[in-house]
Short mmCIF file of C-alpha atoms in Angstrom, two decimals:
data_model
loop_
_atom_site.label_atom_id
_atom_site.label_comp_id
_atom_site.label_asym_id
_atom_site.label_seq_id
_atom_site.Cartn_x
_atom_site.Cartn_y
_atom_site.Cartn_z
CA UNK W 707 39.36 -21.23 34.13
CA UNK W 708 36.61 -22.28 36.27
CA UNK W 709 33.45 -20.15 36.47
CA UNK W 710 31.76 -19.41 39.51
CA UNK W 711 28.03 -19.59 40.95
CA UNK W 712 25.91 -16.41 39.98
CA UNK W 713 23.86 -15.22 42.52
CA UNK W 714 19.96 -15.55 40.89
CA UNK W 715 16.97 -14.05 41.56
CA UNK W 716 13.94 -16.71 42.61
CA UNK W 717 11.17 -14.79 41.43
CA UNK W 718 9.20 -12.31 42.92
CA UNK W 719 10.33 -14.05 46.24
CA UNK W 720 12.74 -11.95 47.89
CA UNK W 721 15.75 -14.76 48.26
CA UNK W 722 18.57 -14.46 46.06
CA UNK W 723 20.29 -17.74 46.14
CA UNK W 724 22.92 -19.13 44.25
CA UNK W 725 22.25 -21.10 40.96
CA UNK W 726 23.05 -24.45 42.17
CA UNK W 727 20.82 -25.73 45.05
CA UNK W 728 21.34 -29.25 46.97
CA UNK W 729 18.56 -31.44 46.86
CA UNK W 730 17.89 -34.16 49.52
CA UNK W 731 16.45 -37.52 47.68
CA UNK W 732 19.43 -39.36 47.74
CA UNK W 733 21.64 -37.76 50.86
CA UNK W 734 19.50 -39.43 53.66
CA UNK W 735 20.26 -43.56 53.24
CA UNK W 736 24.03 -42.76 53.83
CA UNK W 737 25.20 -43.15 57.01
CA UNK W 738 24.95 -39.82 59.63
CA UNK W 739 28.19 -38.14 59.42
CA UNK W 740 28.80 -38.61 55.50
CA UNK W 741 25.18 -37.08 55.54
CA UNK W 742 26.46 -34.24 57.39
CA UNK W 743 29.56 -33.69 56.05
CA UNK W 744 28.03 -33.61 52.27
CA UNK W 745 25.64 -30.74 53.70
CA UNK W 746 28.70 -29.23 55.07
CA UNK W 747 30.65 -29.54 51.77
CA UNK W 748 27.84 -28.07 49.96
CA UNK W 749 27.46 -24.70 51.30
CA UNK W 750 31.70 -24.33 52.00
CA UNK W 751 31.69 -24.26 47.55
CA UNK W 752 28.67 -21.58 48.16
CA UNK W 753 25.46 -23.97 47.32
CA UNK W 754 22.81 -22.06 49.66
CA UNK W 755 19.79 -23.24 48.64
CA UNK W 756 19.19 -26.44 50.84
CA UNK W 757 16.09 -29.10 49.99
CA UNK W 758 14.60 -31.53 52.81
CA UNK W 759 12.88 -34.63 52.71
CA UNK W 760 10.48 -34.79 55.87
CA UNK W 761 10.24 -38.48 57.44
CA UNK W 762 13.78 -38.74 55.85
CA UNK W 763 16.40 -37.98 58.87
CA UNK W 764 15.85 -34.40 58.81
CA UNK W 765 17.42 -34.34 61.86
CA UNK W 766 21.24 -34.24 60.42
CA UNK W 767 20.25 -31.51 58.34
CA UNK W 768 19.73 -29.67 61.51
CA UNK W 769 22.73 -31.15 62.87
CA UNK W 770 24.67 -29.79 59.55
CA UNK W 771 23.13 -26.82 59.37
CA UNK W 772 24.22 -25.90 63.55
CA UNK W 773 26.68 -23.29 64.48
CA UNK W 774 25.52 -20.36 62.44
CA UNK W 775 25.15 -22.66 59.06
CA UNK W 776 21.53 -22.46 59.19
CA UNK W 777 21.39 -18.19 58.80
CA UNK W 778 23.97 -18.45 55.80
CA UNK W 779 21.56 -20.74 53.75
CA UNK W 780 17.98 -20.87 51.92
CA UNK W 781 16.16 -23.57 53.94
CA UNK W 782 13.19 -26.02 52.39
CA UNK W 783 10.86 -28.30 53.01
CA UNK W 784 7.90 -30.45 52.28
CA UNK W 785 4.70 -31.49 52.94
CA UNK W 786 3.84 -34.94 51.55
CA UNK W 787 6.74 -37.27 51.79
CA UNK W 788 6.89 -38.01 55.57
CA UNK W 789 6.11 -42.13 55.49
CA UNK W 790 4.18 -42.21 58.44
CA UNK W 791 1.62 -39.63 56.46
CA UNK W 792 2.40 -39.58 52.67
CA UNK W 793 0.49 -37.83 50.18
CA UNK W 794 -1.25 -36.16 53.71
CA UNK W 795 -2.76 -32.87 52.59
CA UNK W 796 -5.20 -32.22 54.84
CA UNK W 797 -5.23 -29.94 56.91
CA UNK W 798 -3.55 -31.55 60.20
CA UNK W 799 -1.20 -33.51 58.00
CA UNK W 800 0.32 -30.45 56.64
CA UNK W 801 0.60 -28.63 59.47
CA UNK W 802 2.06 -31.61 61.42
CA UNK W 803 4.40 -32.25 58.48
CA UNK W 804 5.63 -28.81 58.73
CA UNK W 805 5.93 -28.85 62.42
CA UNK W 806 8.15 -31.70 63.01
CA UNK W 807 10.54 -30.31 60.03
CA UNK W 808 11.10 -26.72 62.00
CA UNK W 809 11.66 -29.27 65.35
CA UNK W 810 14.14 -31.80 63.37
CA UNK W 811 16.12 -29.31 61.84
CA UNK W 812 15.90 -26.92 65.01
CA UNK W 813 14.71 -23.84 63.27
CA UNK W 814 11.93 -21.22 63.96
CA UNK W 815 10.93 -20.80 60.35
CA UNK W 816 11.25 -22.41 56.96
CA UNK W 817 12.31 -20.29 53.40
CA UNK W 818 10.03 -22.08 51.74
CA UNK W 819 7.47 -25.26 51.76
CA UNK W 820 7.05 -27.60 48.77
CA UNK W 821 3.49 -29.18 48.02
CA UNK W 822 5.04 -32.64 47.33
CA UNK W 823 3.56 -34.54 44.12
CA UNK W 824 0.05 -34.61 45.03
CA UNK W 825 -2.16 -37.17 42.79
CA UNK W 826 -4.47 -34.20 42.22
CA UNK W 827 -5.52 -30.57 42.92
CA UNK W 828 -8.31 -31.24 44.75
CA UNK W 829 -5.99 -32.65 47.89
CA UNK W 830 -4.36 -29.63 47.90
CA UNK W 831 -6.89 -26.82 46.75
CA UNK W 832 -10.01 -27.40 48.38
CA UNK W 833 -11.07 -25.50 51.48
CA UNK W 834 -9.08 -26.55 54.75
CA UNK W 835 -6.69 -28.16 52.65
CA UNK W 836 -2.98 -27.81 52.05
CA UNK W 837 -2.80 -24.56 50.56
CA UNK W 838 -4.92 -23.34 53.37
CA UNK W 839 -3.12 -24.51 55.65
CA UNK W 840 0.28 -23.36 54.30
CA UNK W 841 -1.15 -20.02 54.19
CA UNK W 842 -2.09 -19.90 57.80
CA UNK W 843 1.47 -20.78 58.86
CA UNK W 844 3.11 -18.16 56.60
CA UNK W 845 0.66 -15.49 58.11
CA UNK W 846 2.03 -16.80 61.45
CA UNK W 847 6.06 -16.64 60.13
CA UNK W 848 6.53 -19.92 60.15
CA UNK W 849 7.16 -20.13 56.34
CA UNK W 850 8.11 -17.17 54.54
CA UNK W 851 7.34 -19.31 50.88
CA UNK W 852 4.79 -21.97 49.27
CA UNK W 853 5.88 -24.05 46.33
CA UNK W 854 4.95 -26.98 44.99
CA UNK W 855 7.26 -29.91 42.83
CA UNK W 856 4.87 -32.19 40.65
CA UNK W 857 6.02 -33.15 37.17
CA UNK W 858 2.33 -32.35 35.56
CA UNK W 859 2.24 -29.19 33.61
CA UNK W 860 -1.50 -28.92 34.11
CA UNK W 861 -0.74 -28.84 37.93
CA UNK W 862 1.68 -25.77 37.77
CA UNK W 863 -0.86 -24.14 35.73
CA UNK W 864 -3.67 -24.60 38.21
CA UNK W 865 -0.82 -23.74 41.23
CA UNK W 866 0.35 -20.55 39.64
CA UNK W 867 -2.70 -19.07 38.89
CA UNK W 868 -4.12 -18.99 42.38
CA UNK W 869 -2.04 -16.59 42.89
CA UNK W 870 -0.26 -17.74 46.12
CA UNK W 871 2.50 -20.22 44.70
CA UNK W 872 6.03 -18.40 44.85
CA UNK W 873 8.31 -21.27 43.60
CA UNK W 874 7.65 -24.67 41.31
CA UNK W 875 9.98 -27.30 40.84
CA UNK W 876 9.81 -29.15 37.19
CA UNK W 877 11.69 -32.19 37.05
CA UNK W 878 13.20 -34.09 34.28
CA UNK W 879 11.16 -31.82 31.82
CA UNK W 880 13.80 -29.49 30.78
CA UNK W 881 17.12 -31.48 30.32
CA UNK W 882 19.32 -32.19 27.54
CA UNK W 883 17.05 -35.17 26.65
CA UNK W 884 13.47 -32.79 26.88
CA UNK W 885 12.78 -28.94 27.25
CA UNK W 886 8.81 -29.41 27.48
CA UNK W 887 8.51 -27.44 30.30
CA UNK W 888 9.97 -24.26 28.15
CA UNK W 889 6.71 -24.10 26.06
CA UNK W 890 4.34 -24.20 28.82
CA UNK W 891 5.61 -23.66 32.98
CA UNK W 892 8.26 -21.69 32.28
CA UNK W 893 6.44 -18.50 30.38
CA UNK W 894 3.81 -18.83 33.04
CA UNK W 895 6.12 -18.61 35.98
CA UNK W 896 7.72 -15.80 33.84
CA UNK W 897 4.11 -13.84 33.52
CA UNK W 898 3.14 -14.03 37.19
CA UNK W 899 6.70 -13.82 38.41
CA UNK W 900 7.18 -17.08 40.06
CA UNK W 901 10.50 -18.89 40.93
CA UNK W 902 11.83 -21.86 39.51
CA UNK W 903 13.56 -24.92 40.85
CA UNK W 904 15.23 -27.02 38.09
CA UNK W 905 15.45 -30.43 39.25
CA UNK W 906 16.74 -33.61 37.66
CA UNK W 907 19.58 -31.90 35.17
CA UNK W 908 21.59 -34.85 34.26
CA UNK W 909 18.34 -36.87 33.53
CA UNK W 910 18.06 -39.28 36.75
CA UNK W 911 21.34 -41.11 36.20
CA UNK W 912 21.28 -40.89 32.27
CA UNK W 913 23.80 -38.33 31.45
CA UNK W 914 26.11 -38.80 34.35
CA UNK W 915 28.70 -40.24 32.10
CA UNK W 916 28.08 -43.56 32.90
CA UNK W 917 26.82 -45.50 29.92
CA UNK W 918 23.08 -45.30 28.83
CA UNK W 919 21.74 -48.66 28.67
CA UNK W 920 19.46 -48.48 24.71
CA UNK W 921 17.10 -50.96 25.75
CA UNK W 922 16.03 -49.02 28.97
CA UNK W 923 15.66 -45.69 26.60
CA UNK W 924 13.73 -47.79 23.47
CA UNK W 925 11.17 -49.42 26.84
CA UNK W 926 10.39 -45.55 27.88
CA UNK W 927 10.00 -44.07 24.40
CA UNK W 928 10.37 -46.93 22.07
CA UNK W 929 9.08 -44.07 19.02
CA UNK W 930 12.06 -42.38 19.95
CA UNK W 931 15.69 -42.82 19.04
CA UNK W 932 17.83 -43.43 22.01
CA UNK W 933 18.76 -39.86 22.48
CA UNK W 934 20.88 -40.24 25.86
CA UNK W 935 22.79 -42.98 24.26
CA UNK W 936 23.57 -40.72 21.11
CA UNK W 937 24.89 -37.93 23.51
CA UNK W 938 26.77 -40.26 25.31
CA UNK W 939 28.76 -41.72 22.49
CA UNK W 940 29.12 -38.09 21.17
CA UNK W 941 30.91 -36.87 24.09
CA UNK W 942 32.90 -39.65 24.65
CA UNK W 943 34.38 -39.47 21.26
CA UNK W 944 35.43 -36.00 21.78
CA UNK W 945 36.37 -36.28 25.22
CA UNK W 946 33.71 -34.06 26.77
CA UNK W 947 32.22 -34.70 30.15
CA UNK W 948 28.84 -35.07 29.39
CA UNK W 949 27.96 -34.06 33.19
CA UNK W 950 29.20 -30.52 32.51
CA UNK W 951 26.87 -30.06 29.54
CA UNK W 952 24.20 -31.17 31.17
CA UNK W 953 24.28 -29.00 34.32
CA UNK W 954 25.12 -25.82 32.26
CA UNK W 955 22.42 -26.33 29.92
CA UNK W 956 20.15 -26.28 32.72
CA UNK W 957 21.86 -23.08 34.60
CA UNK W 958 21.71 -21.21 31.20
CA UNK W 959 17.91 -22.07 31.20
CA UNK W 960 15.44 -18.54 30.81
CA UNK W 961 14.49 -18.85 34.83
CA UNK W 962 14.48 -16.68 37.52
CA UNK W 963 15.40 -19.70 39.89
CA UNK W 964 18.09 -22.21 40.51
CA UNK W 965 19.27 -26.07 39.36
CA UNK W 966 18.73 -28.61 41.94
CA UNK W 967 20.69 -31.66 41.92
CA UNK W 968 20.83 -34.50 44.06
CA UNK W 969 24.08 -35.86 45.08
CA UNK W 970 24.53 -39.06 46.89
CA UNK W 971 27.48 -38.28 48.69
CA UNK W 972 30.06 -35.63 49.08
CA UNK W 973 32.04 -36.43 46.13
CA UNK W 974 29.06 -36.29 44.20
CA UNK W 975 28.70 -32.72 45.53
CA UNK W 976 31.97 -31.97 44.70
CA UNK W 977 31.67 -33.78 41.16
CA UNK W 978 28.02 -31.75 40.32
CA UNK W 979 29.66 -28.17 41.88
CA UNK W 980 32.40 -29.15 39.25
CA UNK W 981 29.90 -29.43 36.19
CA UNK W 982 27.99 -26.36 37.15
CA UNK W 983 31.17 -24.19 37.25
CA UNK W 984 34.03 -26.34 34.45
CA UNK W 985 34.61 -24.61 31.57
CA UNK W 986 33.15 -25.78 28.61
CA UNK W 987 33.97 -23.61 25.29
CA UNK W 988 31.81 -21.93 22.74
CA UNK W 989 33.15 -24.30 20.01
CA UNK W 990 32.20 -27.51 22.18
CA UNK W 991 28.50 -25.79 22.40
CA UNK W 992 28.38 -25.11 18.73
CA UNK W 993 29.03 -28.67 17.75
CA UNK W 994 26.88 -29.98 20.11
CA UNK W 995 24.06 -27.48 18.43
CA UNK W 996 24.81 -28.99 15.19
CA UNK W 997 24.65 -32.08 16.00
CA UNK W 998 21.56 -32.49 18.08
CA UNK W 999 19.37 -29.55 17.28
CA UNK W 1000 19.58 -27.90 21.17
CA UNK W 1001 20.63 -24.68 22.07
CA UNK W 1002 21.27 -23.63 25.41
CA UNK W 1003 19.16 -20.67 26.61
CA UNK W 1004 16.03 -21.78 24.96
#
């Protein structure tokens, strides 16, 4: 019997969204209406938590999120990916960033506001800067939260601890393939209550179910064995969709926050709502355990 989503708490924010959010990275070079209708799709199986990508066609996720869609849902944005002013953190980039997302998506305020993948801290937490800025438009109700997604563990450190990040989005760092993030982000953002976002759970294409290709794995960690690969074959042999395991090792994950994943379509949405909420049994977890040393929950 299928499962269904659990309603989660995102730290010491006050949303409580469901544990499977929709990111946007992928959504926005299809064509308008299969844009839409994904969106759509989404939050009819209950996925409430809704990601942007400024400078990306925002615009249909306004469209999408029209006739009463848009007060059923967590909205977010970003400041930093907009093409006519990437990696923009000062002060007018941020706020004009910010702007044209509430006008796109024809909103008066935003859940929350990712700092995109800055290059450094200073960009972002010097006087005047992004985090300033961001700060200026909450106090105005603009934005009710601040995050920030970056990959570098040192960089949610420095966020977190000024005391004004509510939400941080790790990517690819706590996966079937690597749980990195669990010895460092993840008991910080426990200690000063912050939400977590997730991101990346079936490894950026690798444990889809599709294949791994070996020699791609042994080029990006050629000291490592080709760990995707492995789990690939492993599954396949038993007849487990690979795809499920992956998305419920990241919703059992020790977060207060949600799993993003980014569909392409809306049978992707369909096929990652299916992962998060299959049924996999105990016995299927155990041998996986056994075999490859990870244990959901850690």
């Amino acid at each position: 019997m299928a499962q269904k989503l659990e309603t989660r708490r995102m730290g010491r924010t006050e949303m409580r969204p469901n544990a499977l959010a929709l990111g946007a990275a992928w959504l926005s070079s299809k064509p308008d209406e299969e844009v839409i209708s994904a969106i759509r799709k989404a939050i009819g199986l209950g996925i409430n938590y809704i990601d942007t990508y400024p400078g990306h066609r925002e615009h249909l996720w306004g469209e999408a999120l029209s006739d009463g869609l848009r007060e059923k849902v967590y909205l977010q944005a970003k400041v930093g990916t907009h093409p006519e002013r990437r990696k923009d953190f000062s002060a007018d980039g941020t706020r004009w960033s910010v702007t044209n997302s509430l006008k796109d998506m024809q909103t008066d305020y935003l859940d929350a506001v990712l700092i995109h993948d800055p290059l450094d801290m200073e960009s972002v937490l010097d006087k005047g800067r992004a985090l300033d800025t961001l700060l200026e438009m909450k106090d105005e109700g603009l934005i009710r939260h601040i995050g920030a997604g970056v990959r570098s563990h040192e960089f949610h450190k420095q966020l977190i601890e000024t005391g004004h990040i509510d939400i941080i989005l790790t990517f690819l760092d706590y996966t079937l393939l690597s749980q990195s993030v669990a010895q460092t982000t993840l008991p910080l953002a426990r200690e000063h209550d912050v939400g977590i976002i997730l991101a990346s759970p079936l490894g950026m294409g690798s444990l889809t179910g599709a294949e791994p290709n070996v020699d791609d794995e042994r080029r990006r960690n050629p000291d490592a064995e080709p760990k995707a690969y492995s789990m690939w074959k492993w599954c396949q042999e038993r007849d487990v969709n690979i795809r499920h395991l992956a998305m419920q090792f990241c919703l059992a994950a020790p977060i207060d926050g949600v799993v993003m994943f980014g569909p392409a379509d809306k049978a992707q949405v369909e096929d990652g709502y299916k992962a998060a909420t299959a049924d996999v049994s105990e016995e299927i977890w155990e041998a996986f355990e056994a075999e490859f040393g990870i244990k959901r929950g850690m």
